[in-house]
Amino acid sequence: MAVACTLAAGTACTSTVSGSALPAPGPAPSSSPGNSDVFAGLNACQLLDQLNAGQGFNPGENKSARNQCTASKPEFITYSLALDSTQGLSGFAADNTGAREISINGRDALQADIPTGGCAVAVGVGEHALALVLATMARASEDAQGCPNAQAFAEKVEPLLPAG
């Protein structure tokens, strides 16, 4: 999955004006659903560990500031789960040419092969959010099982997601 970052730089101007100094008004609080984190209170590692409990997986690890996590079952598979509150299915489709439309427990979803091996399933959670499940098999000879495993894992994740 491609990742895009946008940086905004601010500039300030100064001038001398007679009168009393007053603080500038801050930005108004946003109540727009497009700006809120639909996954607030959900932790990808906690979900991953909950779904993998008792199955021989290592505890989930998050190696970034994003709400994502990876857990491996040695000699079998690695699952990754990312809860992305900024990119919807349209963004996933744009980043993953060849993504196929599927349904996960009645929700719109997309499935795409990962060029380095494995499979990604993106489950829509509203227009601007998705839960992304990646499945990477331990042996390249078993790559054909990546998509069925990613889809099965996404079906376990879906009931734990907020309504879209």
PDB file of C-alpha atoms in Angstrom:
ATOM      1  CA  MET A   1       0.000   0.000   0.000  1.00  0.00           C
ATOM      2  CA  ALA A   2       1.365   3.362  -0.925  1.00  0.00           C
ATOM      3  CA  VAL A   3       1.610   5.951   1.801  1.00  0.00           C
ATOM      4  CA  ALA A   4       1.256   9.659   1.144  1.00  0.00           C
ATOM      5  CA  CYS A   5       2.214  12.413   3.555  1.00  0.00           C
ATOM      6  CA  THR A   6       1.228  16.039   3.299  1.00  0.00           C
ATOM      7  CA  LEU A   7       3.167  18.727   5.094  1.00  0.00           C
ATOM      8  CA  ALA A   8       1.798  22.193   5.611  1.00  0.00           C
ATOM      9  CA  ALA A   9       4.052  25.093   6.375  1.00  0.00           C
ATOM     10  CA  GLY A  10       2.704  28.188   8.046  1.00  0.00           C
ATOM     11  CA  THR A  11       4.070  31.668   7.765  1.00  0.00           C
ATOM     12  CA  ALA A  12       3.463  34.642  10.005  1.00  0.00           C
ATOM     13  CA  CYS A  13       3.429  38.351   9.245  1.00  0.00           C
ATOM     14  CA  THR A  14       4.074  41.127  11.713  1.00  0.00           C
ATOM     15  CA  SER A  15       3.087  44.756  11.612  1.00  0.00           C
ATOM     16  CA  THR A  16       2.669  47.554  14.123  1.00  0.00           C
ATOM     17  CA  VAL A  17      -0.899  48.580  14.856  1.00  0.00           C
ATOM     18  CA  SER A  18      -2.037  51.011  17.533  1.00  0.00           C
ATOM     19  CA  GLY A  19      -4.515  49.745  20.133  1.00  0.00           C
ATOM     20  CA  SER A  20      -4.738  46.862  22.586  1.00  0.00           C
ATOM     21  CA  ALA A  21      -3.349  43.435  21.792  1.00  0.00           C
ATOM     22  CA  LEU A  22      -5.875  40.613  21.814  1.00  0.00           C
ATOM     23  CA  PRO A  23      -5.165  36.940  21.227  1.00  0.00           C
ATOM     24  CA  ALA A  24      -6.092  35.684  17.807  1.00  0.00           C
ATOM     25  CA  PRO A  25      -9.056  33.345  17.782  1.00  0.00           C
ATOM     26  CA  GLY A  26      -8.075  29.681  17.545  1.00  0.00           C
ATOM     27  CA  PRO A  27      -9.579  27.273  15.107  1.00  0.00           C
ATOM     28  CA  ALA A  28     -13.180  26.372  15.825  1.00  0.00           C
ATOM     29  CA  PRO A  29     -13.681  22.889  17.228  1.00  0.00           C
ATOM     30  CA  SER A  30     -14.585  20.513  14.470  1.00  0.00           C
ATOM     31  CA  SER A  31     -17.684  18.417  14.731  1.00  0.00           C
ATOM     32  CA  SER A  32     -17.399  17.139  11.187  1.00  0.00           C
ATOM     33  CA  PRO A  33     -17.452  13.332  11.056  1.00  0.00           C
ATOM     34  CA  GLY A  34     -14.849  13.426   8.258  1.00  0.00           C
ATOM     35  CA  ASN A  35     -12.280  14.825  10.680  1.00  0.00           C
ATOM     36  CA  SER A  36     -12.903  12.482  13.603  1.00  0.00           C
ATOM     37  CA  ASP A  37     -11.152   9.180  14.208  1.00  0.00           C
ATOM     38  CA  VAL A  38     -13.809   6.497  13.766  1.00  0.00           C
ATOM     39  CA  PHE A  39     -11.368   4.091  15.426  1.00  0.00           C
ATOM     40  CA  ALA A  40     -10.970   6.150  18.624  1.00  0.00           C
ATOM     41  CA  GLY A  41     -10.716   3.674  21.479  1.00  0.00           C
ATOM     42  CA  LEU A  42      -9.761   0.758  19.201  1.00  0.00           C
ATOM     43  CA  ASN A  43      -6.168  -0.440  19.282  1.00  0.00           C
ATOM     44  CA  ALA A  44      -4.944  -2.575  16.380  1.00  0.00           C
ATOM     45  CA  CYS A  45      -2.580  -4.605  18.598  1.00  0.00           C
ATOM     46  CA  GLN A  46      -5.299  -5.378  21.132  1.00  0.00           C
ATOM     47  CA  LEU A  47      -7.642  -6.541  18.359  1.00  0.00           C
ATOM     48  CA  LEU A  48      -4.928  -8.615  16.722  1.00  0.00           C
ATOM     49  CA  ASP A  49      -3.942 -10.257  20.018  1.00  0.00           C
ATOM     50  CA  GLN A  50      -7.593 -10.923  20.879  1.00  0.00           C
ATOM     51  CA  LEU A  51      -8.255 -12.632  17.544  1.00  0.00           C
ATOM     52  CA  ASN A  52      -5.008 -14.636  17.624  1.00  0.00           C
ATOM     53  CA  ALA A  53      -5.293 -15.744  21.286  1.00  0.00           C
ATOM     54  CA  GLY A  54      -4.439 -19.389  21.873  1.00  0.00           C
ATOM     55  CA  GLN A  55      -3.280 -20.002  18.293  1.00  0.00           C
ATOM     56  CA  GLY A  56       0.514 -19.828  18.709  1.00  0.00           C
ATOM     57  CA  PHE A  57       1.032 -16.256  17.486  1.00  0.00           C
ATOM     58  CA  ASN A  58       3.680 -13.948  18.899  1.00  0.00           C
ATOM     59  CA  PRO A  59       2.214 -10.872  20.620  1.00  0.00           C
ATOM     60  CA  GLY A  60       1.361  -8.052  18.224  1.00  0.00           C
ATOM     61  CA  GLU A  61       3.967  -5.336  17.652  1.00  0.00           C
ATOM     62  CA  ASN A  62       3.424  -1.760  16.564  1.00  0.00           C
ATOM     63  CA  LYS A  63       6.623  -0.231  15.208  1.00  0.00           C
ATOM     64  CA  SER A  64       5.159   3.131  14.194  1.00  0.00           C
ATOM     65  CA  ALA A  65       2.972   5.949  15.460  1.00  0.00           C
ATOM     66  CA  ARG A  66       0.072   4.712  13.344  1.00  0.00           C
ATOM     67  CA  ASN A  67      -2.689   2.461  14.677  1.00  0.00           C
ATOM     68  CA  GLN A  68      -1.287  -0.687  13.093  1.00  0.00           C
ATOM     69  CA  CYS A  69       0.096  -3.951  14.358  1.00  0.00           C
ATOM     70  CA  THR A  70       1.800  -7.134  13.145  1.00  0.00           C
ATOM     71  CA  ALA A  71       1.805 -10.615  14.677  1.00  0.00           C
ATOM     72  CA  SER A  72       3.473 -13.776  13.393  1.00  0.00           C
ATOM     73  CA  LYS A  73       2.943 -17.457  13.839  1.00  0.00           C
ATOM     74  CA  PRO A  74       6.418 -18.884  13.172  1.00  0.00           C
ATOM     75  CA  GLU A  75       6.712 -21.079  10.092  1.00  0.00           C
ATOM     76  CA  PHE A  76       3.127 -20.267   9.043  1.00  0.00           C
ATOM     77  CA  ILE A  77       1.842 -16.698   8.572  1.00  0.00           C
ATOM     78  CA  THR A  78       2.113 -13.044   9.554  1.00  0.00           C
ATOM     79  CA  TYR A  79      -1.019 -10.946   9.964  1.00  0.00           C
ATOM     80  CA  SER A  80      -0.952  -7.175  10.024  1.00  0.00           C
ATOM     81  CA  LEU A  81      -3.879  -4.965  10.926  1.00  0.00           C
ATOM     82  CA  ALA A  82      -4.062  -1.222  10.300  1.00  0.00           C
ATOM     83  CA  LEU A  83      -6.979   0.964  11.377  1.00  0.00           C
ATOM     84  CA  ASP A  84      -6.788   3.913   8.988  1.00  0.00           C
ATOM     85  CA  SER A  85      -9.160   6.804   9.713  1.00  0.00           C
ATOM     86  CA  THR A  86      -7.958   8.917   6.783  1.00  0.00           C
ATOM     87  CA  GLN A  87      -8.077   6.667   3.700  1.00  0.00           C
ATOM     88  CA  GLY A  88     -11.220   5.016   2.421  1.00  0.00           C
ATOM     89  CA  LEU A  89     -11.664   2.292  -0.157  1.00  0.00           C
ATOM     90  CA  SER A  90     -11.311   4.772  -3.046  1.00  0.00           C
ATOM     91  CA  GLY A  91      -7.823   5.690  -1.802  1.00  0.00           C
ATOM     92  CA  PHE A  92      -6.899   2.031  -1.432  1.00  0.00           C
ATOM     93  CA  ALA A  93      -8.116   1.338  -4.980  1.00  0.00           C
ATOM     94  CA  ALA A  94      -6.078   4.251  -6.343  1.00  0.00           C
ATOM     95  CA  ASP A  95      -2.941   2.947  -4.596  1.00  0.00           C
ATOM     96  CA  ASN A  96      -3.493  -0.691  -5.576  1.00  0.00           C
ATOM     97  CA  THR A  97      -4.268  -1.114  -9.245  1.00  0.00           C
ATOM     98  CA  GLY A  98      -5.933  -4.429  -9.862  1.00  0.00           C
ATOM     99  CA  ALA A  99      -7.760  -4.439  -6.510  1.00  0.00           C
ATOM    100  CA  ARG A 100     -10.891  -6.597  -6.690  1.00  0.00           C
ATOM    101  CA  GLU A 101     -14.227  -5.748  -5.092  1.00  0.00           C
ATOM    102  CA  ILE A 102     -15.333  -8.258  -2.466  1.00  0.00           C
ATOM    103  CA  SER A 103     -17.717  -8.295   0.491  1.00  0.00           C
ATOM    104  CA  ILE A 104     -16.694  -9.000   4.085  1.00  0.00           C
ATOM    105  CA  ASN A 105     -19.725  -9.909   6.204  1.00  0.00           C
ATOM    106  CA  GLY A 106     -21.848  -7.581   4.036  1.00  0.00           C
ATOM    107  CA  ARG A 107     -19.402  -4.635   4.062  1.00  0.00           C
ATOM    108  CA  ASP A 108     -17.790  -3.276   0.932  1.00  0.00           C
ATOM    109  CA  ALA A 109     -14.167  -4.364   0.707  1.00  0.00           C
ATOM    110  CA  LEU A 110     -11.279  -4.609  -1.726  1.00  0.00           C
ATOM    111  CA  GLN A 111      -8.662  -7.320  -2.102  1.00  0.00           C
ATOM    112  CA  ALA A 112      -5.235  -6.862  -3.691  1.00  0.00           C
ATOM    113  CA  ASP A 113      -2.145  -8.965  -4.106  1.00  0.00           C
ATOM    114  CA  ILE A 114       0.962  -7.562  -2.431  1.00  0.00           C
ATOM    115  CA  PRO A 115       3.782  -7.380  -5.011  1.00  0.00           C
ATOM    116  CA  THR A 116       6.329  -8.765  -2.521  1.00  0.00           C
ATOM    117  CA  GLY A 117       4.041 -11.672  -1.592  1.00  0.00           C
ATOM    118  CA  GLY A 118       0.854 -12.010   0.380  1.00  0.00           C
ATOM    119  CA  CYS A 119      -2.514 -10.348   0.176  1.00  0.00           C
ATOM    120  CA  ALA A 120      -4.285  -7.236   1.439  1.00  0.00           C
ATOM    121  CA  VAL A 121      -7.969  -6.908   2.268  1.00  0.00           C
ATOM    122  CA  ALA A 122      -9.346  -3.423   2.934  1.00  0.00           C
ATOM    123  CA  VAL A 123     -12.718  -3.294   4.691  1.00  0.00           C
ATOM    124  CA  GLY A 124     -14.635  -0.041   4.341  1.00  0.00           C
ATOM    125  CA  VAL A 125     -15.587   1.804   7.518  1.00  0.00           C
ATOM    126  CA  GLY A 126     -17.318   4.869   6.145  1.00  0.00           C
ATOM    127  CA  GLU A 127     -16.225   7.005   3.224  1.00  0.00           C
ATOM    128  CA  HIS A 128     -12.840   8.027   4.645  1.00  0.00           C
ATOM    129  CA  ALA A 129     -11.751   5.052   6.777  1.00  0.00           C
ATOM    130  CA  LEU A 130     -10.830   1.422   6.408  1.00  0.00           C
ATOM    131  CA  ALA A 131      -9.459  -1.536   8.292  1.00  0.00           C
ATOM    132  CA  LEU A 132      -6.599  -3.136   6.385  1.00  0.00           C
ATOM    133  CA  VAL A 133      -5.668  -6.786   6.896  1.00  0.00           C
ATOM    134  CA  LEU A 134      -2.435  -8.096   5.395  1.00  0.00           C
ATOM    135  CA  ALA A 135      -1.580 -11.784   5.295  1.00  0.00           C
ATOM    136  CA  THR A 136       1.920 -12.916   4.372  1.00  0.00           C
ATOM    137  CA  MET A 137       2.718 -16.602   4.282  1.00  0.00           C
ATOM    138  CA  ALA A 138       6.000 -17.764   5.820  1.00  0.00           C
ATOM    139  CA  ARG A 139       6.937 -19.674   2.658  1.00  0.00           C
ATOM    140  CA  ALA A 140       6.670 -18.183  -0.826  1.00  0.00           C
ATOM    141  CA  SER A 141       5.476 -21.572  -2.092  1.00  0.00           C
ATOM    142  CA  GLU A 142       2.286 -21.009  -0.043  1.00  0.00           C
ATOM    143  CA  ASP A 143       1.515 -17.501  -1.395  1.00  0.00           C
ATOM    144  CA  ALA A 144      -1.698 -18.787  -2.993  1.00  0.00           C
ATOM    145  CA  GLN A 145      -3.098 -19.156   0.539  1.00  0.00           C
ATOM    146  CA  GLY A 146      -2.454 -15.475   1.362  1.00  0.00           C
ATOM    147  CA  CYS A 147      -5.752 -14.116   0.017  1.00  0.00           C
ATOM    148  CA  PRO A 148      -8.012 -16.822   1.478  1.00  0.00           C
ATOM    149  CA  ASN A 149      -6.290 -16.323   4.849  1.00  0.00           C
ATOM    150  CA  ALA A 150      -6.509 -12.505   4.648  1.00  0.00           C
ATOM    151  CA  GLN A 151     -10.194 -12.737   3.764  1.00  0.00           C
ATOM    152  CA  ALA A 152     -10.915 -15.191   6.618  1.00  0.00           C
ATOM    153  CA  PHE A 153      -9.072 -12.954   9.095  1.00  0.00           C
ATOM    154  CA  ALA A 154     -10.918  -9.854   7.826  1.00  0.00           C
ATOM    155  CA  GLU A 155     -14.195 -11.712   8.503  1.00  0.00           C
ATOM    156  CA  LYS A 156     -13.094 -12.075  12.149  1.00  0.00           C
ATOM    157  CA  VAL A 157     -12.059  -8.407  12.392  1.00  0.00           C
ATOM    158  CA  GLU A 158     -15.198  -6.960  10.788  1.00  0.00           C
ATOM    159  CA  PRO A 159     -17.647  -7.499  13.695  1.00  0.00           C
ATOM    160  CA  LEU A 160     -15.275  -5.581  15.989  1.00  0.00           C
ATOM    161  CA  LEU A 161     -15.238  -2.498  13.743  1.00  0.00           C
ATOM    162  CA  PRO A 162     -17.467   0.560  14.178  1.00  0.00           C
ATOM    163  CA  ALA A 163     -20.491   0.858  11.915  1.00  0.00           C
ATOM    164  CA  GLY A 164     -19.681   2.530   8.620  1.00  0.00           C
TER     165      GLY A 164
END
